[in-house]
Coordinates of C-alpha atoms in Angstrom, one line a residue:
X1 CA 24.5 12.6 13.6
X2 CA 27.6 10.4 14.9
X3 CA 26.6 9.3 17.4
X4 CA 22.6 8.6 15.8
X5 CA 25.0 6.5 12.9
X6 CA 27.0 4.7 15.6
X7 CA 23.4 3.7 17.3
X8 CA 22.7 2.4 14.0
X9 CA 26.1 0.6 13.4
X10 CA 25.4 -1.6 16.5
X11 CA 22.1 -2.0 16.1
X12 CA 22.5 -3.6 12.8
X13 CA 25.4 -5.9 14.5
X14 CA 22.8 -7.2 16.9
X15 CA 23.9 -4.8 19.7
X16 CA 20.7 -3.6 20.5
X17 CA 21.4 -2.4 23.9
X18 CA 24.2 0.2 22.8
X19 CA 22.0 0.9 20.2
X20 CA 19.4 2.7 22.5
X21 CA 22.0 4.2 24.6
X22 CA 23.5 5.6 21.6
X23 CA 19.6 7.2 20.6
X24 CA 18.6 8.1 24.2
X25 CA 20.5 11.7 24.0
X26 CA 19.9 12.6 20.5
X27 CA 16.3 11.8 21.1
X28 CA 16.1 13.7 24.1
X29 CA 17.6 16.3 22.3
X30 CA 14.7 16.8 19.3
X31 CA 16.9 14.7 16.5
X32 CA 14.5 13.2 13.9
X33 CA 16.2 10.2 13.5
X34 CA 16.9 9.0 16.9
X35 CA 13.4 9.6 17.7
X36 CA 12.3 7.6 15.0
X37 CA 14.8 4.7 16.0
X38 CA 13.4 5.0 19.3
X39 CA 9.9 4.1 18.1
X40 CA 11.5 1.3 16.5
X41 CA 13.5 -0.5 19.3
X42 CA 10.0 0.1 21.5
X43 CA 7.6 -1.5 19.0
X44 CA 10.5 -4.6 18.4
X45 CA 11.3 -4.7 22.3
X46 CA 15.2 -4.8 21.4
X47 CA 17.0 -2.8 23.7
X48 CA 14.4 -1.9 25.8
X49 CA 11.2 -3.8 26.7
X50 CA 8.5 -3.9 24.2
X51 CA 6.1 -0.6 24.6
X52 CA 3.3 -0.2 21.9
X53 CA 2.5 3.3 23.6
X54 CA 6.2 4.3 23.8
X55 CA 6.7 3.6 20.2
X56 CA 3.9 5.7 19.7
X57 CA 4.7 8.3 21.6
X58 CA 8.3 8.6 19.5
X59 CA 6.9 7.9 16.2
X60 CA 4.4 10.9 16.8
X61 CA 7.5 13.4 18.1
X62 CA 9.4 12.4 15.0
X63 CA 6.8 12.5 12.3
X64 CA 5.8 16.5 13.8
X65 CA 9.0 16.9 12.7
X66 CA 8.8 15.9 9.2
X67 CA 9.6 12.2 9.3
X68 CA 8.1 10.5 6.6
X69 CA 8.2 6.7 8.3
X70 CA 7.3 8.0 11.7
X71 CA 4.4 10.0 10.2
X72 CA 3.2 6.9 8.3
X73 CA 3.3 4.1 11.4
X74 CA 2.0 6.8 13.9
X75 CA -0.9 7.4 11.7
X76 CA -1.6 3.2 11.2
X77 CA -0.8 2.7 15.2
X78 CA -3.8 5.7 16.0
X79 CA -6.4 4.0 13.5
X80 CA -5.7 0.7 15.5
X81 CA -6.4 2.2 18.5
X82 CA -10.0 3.4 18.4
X83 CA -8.5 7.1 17.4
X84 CA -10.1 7.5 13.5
X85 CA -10.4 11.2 13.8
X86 CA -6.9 11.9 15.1
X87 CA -5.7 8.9 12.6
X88 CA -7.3 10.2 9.3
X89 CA -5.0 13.0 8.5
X90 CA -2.1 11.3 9.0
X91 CA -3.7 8.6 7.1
X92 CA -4.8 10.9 4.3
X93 CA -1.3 12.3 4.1
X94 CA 0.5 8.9 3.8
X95 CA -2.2 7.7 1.0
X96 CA -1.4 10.9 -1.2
X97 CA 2.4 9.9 -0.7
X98 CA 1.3 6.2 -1.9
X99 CA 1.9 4.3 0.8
X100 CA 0.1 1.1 0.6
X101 CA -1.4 0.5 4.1
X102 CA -2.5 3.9 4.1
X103 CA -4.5 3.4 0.8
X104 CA -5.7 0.3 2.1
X105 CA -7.3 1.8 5.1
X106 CA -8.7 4.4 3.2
X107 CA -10.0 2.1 0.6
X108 CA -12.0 0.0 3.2
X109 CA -13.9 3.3 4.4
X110 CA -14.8 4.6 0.8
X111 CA -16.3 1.4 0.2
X112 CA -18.3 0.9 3.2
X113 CA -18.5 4.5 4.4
X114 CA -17.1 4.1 7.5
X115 CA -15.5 7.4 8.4
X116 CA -15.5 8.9 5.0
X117 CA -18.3 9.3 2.8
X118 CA -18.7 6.3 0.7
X119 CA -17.2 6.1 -3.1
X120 CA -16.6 3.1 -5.0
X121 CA -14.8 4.9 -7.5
X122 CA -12.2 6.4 -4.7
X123 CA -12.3 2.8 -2.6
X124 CA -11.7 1.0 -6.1
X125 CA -9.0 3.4 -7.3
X126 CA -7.0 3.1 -3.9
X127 CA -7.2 -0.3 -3.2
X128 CA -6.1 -0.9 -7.0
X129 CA -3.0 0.8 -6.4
X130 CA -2.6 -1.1 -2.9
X131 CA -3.0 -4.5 -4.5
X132 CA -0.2 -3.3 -7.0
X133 CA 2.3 -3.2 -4.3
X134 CA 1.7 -6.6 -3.3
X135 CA -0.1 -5.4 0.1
X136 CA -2.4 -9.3 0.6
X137 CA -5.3 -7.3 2.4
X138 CA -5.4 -5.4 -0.4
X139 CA -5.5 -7.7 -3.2
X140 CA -8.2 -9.8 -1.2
X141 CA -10.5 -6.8 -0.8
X142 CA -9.9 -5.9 -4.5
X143 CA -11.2 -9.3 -5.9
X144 CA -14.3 -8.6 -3.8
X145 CA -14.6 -5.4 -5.0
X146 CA -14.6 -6.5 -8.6
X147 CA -17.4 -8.6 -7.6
X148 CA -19.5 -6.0 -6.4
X149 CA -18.8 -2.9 -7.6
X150 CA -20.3 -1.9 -11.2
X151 CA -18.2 -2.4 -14.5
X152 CA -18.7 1.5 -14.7
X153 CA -17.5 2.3 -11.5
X154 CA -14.6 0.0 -11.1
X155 CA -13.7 1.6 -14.8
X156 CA -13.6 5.1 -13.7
X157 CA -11.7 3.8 -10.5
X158 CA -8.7 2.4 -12.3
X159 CA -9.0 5.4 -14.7
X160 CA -8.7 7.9 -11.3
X161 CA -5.9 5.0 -9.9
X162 CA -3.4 5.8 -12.7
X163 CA -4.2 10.1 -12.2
X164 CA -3.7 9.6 -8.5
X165 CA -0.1 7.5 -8.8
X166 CA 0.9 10.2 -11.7
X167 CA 0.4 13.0 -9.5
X168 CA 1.7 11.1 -6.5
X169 CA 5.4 9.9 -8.2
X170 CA 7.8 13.0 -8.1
X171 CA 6.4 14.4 -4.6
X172 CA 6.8 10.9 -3.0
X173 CA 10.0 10.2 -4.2
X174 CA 11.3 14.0 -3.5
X175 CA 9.9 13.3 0.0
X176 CA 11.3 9.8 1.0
X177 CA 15.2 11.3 -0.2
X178 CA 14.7 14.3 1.9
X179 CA 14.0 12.4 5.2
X180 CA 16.3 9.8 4.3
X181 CA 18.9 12.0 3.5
X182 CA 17.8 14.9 6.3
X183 CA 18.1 17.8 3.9
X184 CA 14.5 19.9 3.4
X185 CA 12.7 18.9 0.6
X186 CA 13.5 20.6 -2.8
X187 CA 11.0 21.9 -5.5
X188 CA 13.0 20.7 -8.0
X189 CA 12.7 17.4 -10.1
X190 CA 12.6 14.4 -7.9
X191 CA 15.9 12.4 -6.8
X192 CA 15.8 8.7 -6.4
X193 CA 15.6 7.6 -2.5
X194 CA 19.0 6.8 -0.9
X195 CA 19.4 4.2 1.3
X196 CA 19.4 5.9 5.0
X197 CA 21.8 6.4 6.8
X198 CA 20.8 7.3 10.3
X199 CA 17.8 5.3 10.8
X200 CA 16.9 2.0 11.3
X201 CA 15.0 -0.5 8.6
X202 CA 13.3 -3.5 10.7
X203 CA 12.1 -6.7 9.2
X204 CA 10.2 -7.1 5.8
X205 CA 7.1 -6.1 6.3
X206 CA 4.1 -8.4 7.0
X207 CA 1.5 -6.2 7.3
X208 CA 0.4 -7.1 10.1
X209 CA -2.7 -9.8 10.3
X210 CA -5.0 -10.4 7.4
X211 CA -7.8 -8.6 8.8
X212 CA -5.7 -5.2 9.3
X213 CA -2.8 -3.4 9.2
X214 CA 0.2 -3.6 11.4
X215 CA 3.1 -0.6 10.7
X216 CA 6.2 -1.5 9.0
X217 CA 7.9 -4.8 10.8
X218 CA 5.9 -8.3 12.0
X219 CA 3.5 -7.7 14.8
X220 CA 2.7 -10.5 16.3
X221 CA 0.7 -9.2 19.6
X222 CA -3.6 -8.8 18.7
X223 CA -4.3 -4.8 17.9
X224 CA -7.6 -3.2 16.8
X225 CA -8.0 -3.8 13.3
X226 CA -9.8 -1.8 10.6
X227 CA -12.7 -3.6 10.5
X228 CA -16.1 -1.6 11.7
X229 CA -19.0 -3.4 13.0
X230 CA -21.4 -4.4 10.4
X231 CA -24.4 -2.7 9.6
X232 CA -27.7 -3.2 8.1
X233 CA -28.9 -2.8 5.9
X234 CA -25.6 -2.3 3.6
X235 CA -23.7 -3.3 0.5
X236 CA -21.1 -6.1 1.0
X237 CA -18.0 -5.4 2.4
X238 CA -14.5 -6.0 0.8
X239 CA -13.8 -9.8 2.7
X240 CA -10.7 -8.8 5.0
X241 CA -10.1 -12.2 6.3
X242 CA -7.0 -14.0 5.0
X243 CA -7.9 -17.5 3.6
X244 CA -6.3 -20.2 1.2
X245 CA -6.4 -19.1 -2.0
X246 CA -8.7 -21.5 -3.6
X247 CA -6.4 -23.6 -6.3
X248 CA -6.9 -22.4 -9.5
X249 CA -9.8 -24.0 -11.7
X250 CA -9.2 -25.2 -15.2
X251 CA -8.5 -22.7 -17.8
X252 CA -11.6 -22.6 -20.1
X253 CA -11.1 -21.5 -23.4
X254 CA -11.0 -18.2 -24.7
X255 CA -14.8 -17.9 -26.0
X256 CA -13.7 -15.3 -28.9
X257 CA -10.8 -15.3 -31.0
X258 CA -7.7 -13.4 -30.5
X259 CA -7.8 -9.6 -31.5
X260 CA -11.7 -9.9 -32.3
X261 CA -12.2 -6.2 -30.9
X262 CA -10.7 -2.7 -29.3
X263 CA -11.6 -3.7 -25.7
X264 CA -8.7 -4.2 -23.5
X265 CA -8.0 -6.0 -20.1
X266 CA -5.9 -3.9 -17.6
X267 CA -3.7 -5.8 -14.8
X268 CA -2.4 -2.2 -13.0
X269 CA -0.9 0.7 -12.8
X270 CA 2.7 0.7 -12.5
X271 CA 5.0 3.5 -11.7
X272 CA 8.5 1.0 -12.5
X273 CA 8.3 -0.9 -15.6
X274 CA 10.4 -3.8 -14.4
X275 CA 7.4 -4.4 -11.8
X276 CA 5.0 -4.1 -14.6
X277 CA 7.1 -6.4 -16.8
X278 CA 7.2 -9.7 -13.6
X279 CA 3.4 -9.0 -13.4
X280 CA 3.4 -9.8 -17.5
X281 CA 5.6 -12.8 -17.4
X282 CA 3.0 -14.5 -15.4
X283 CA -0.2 -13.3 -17.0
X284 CA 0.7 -14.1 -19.9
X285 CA 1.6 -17.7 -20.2
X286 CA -2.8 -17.7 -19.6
X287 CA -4.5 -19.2 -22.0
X288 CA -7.1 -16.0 -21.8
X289 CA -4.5 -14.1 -23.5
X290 CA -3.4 -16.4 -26.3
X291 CA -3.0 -13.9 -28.8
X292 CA -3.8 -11.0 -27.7
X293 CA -0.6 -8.6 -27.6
X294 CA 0.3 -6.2 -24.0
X295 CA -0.1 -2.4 -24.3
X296 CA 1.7 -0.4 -22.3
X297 CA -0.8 2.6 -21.9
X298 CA 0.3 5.8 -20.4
X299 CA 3.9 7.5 -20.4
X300 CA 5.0 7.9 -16.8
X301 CA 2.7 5.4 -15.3
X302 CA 2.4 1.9 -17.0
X303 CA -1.1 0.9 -17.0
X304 CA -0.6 -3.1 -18.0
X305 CA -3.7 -4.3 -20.6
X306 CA -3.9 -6.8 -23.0
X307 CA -5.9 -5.3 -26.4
X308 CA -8.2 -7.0 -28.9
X309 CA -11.2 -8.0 -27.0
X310 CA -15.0 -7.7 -27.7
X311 CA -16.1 -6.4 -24.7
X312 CA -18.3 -10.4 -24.0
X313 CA -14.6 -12.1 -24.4
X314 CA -13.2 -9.8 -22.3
X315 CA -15.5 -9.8 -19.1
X316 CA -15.0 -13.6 -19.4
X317 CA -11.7 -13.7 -19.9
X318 CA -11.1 -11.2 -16.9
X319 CA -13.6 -13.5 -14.7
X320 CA -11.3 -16.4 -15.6
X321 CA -7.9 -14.8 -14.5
X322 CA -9.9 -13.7 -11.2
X323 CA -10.5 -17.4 -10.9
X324 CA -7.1 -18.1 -11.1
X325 CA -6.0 -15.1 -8.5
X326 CA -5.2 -12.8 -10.8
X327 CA -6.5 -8.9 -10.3
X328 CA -8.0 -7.8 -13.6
X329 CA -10.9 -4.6 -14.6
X330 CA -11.6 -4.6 -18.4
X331 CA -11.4 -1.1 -20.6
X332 CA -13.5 0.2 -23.0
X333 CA -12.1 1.5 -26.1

């Protein structure tokens, strides 16, 4: 573990070289974190030359051994090459964990039934919680998915998105301090994650390009994306092509008055209030939701609305925030 930490000391002074050399023999040797490091330096090229299928290879030894991070870029780096079958349960696993690309990926074949049996009210409930961590494939896909998937459905959908993050919470976070700490997991109440200490964070994510997913640093080289091939005859698919968000048209006026009825508009489901509360700050300075008060529905999961609607005011209030590039389902009482 010294000598893992001292890989990572240098590594994070820009010594990327003694880095490696520092992983090589606790890699060699099974440890989870050097492997995982490994896979790092290979899909970054720092240290050693760039090597998509080396990074593979050590993200795929680490995450047998229980590495949450390896386990969730391995699965993404399978799915983008042509491997769905060996990808899903990787994939399956990391979207039950919450991680966003995961879900994302997962979302996209619900919706189109590409491999997975289509269901709107899975796709809609998976790429709502996507969206909610700020994942912009996600958020795209979802505003097409509110244009094409039923009232009904997409109601039941961000009904099942709040169950899924709720049941989700405590075994993510119990997971994500176990590998970051290297201790087994514990049945007991969840701790908080810990920053790690023998493995290496890259860059903030970018996802990779707009029409995929890329693992958990910039990718800049071209990869298989999620996309399938079109088919016909079919329902449209979620648009996964990054363009300008169109500027925001003129606020119309609220058509009914405020507090006119018990139907509700709901922005997300939010396991930390303070991201729930940043979401609100901006939504609310709308004229849709002059007057109309937030609700903070749920206990451990904040599911953002804002009450006293008819249920006319509120489908066109809900199409004007779209408008405006905001991601919004109304909520019958």
């Amino acid at each position: 573990a010294l000598q893992v930490k001292a890989g990572v000391d240098a590594w994070s002074a820009g010594d990327y070289p003694t880095a490696v050399k520092a992983w090589q023999g606790p890699a060699a040797r099974g440890d989870i974190d050097a492997l995982f490091n490994m896979g790092q330096a290979f899909k970054l090229g720092r240290g050693v030359p760039k090597d998509m299928a080396k990074a593979e290879e050590y993200y795929g030894k680490a995450a047998k051994l229980g590495h949450i991070r390896a386990a969730d870029n391995y699965g993404i780096l399978l799915f983008q090459t042509n491997r769905q079958k060996e990808a899903l349960p990787w994939i399956e696993a990391g979207a039950d964990r919450g991680e966003p690309r995961a879900m994302y990926v997962l979302g996209v074949a619900a919706f189109n039934g590409d491999f997975a049996p289509k269901d709107w009210v899975r796709a809609y409930a998976l790429m709502t919680r996507a969206s909610a961590s700020g994942l912009p494939q996600a958020m795209t896909s979802l505003t097409t998915m509110n244009e094409t998937i039923p009232l009904a459905q997409r109601q039941m959908g961000a009904s099942l998105a709040a169950d899924l993050e709720r049941k989700t919470e405590d075994e993510r976070a119990r997971q994500l301090a176990s590998a970051d700490l290297g201790t087994p997991a514990s049945p007991r109440a969840p701790r908080a994650p810990t920053a790690p200490l023998t493995t290496v964070d890259l860059p903030p994510a970018t996802m990779g390009s707009a029409d995929g997913v890329g693992t958990d640093d910039a990718n800049p080289d071209p990869t298989p994306r999620v996309v399938a091939p079109p088919k016909a005859p079919m329902p449209p698919k979620p648009v996964l092509v990054q363009v300008p968000k169109p500027a925001p048209k003129p606020a119309t006026k609220a058509a009914a008055s405020a507090n006119d009825g018990n139907w509700r508009i709901q922005f997300g489901a939010f396991g930390v209030k303070s991201n729930a509360d940043a979401l609100w700050a901006k939504v609310s300075r709308r004229p849709e939701l002059s007057g109309h008060p937030r609700i903070d529905a749920g206990a451990k999961i904040i599911r953002l609305q804002a009450s006293g609607f008819s249920q006319a005011s509120a489908e066109r209030a809900c199409a004007s925030l779209r408008s405006a590039g905001f991601t919004c389902v109304t909520v019958a009482p």
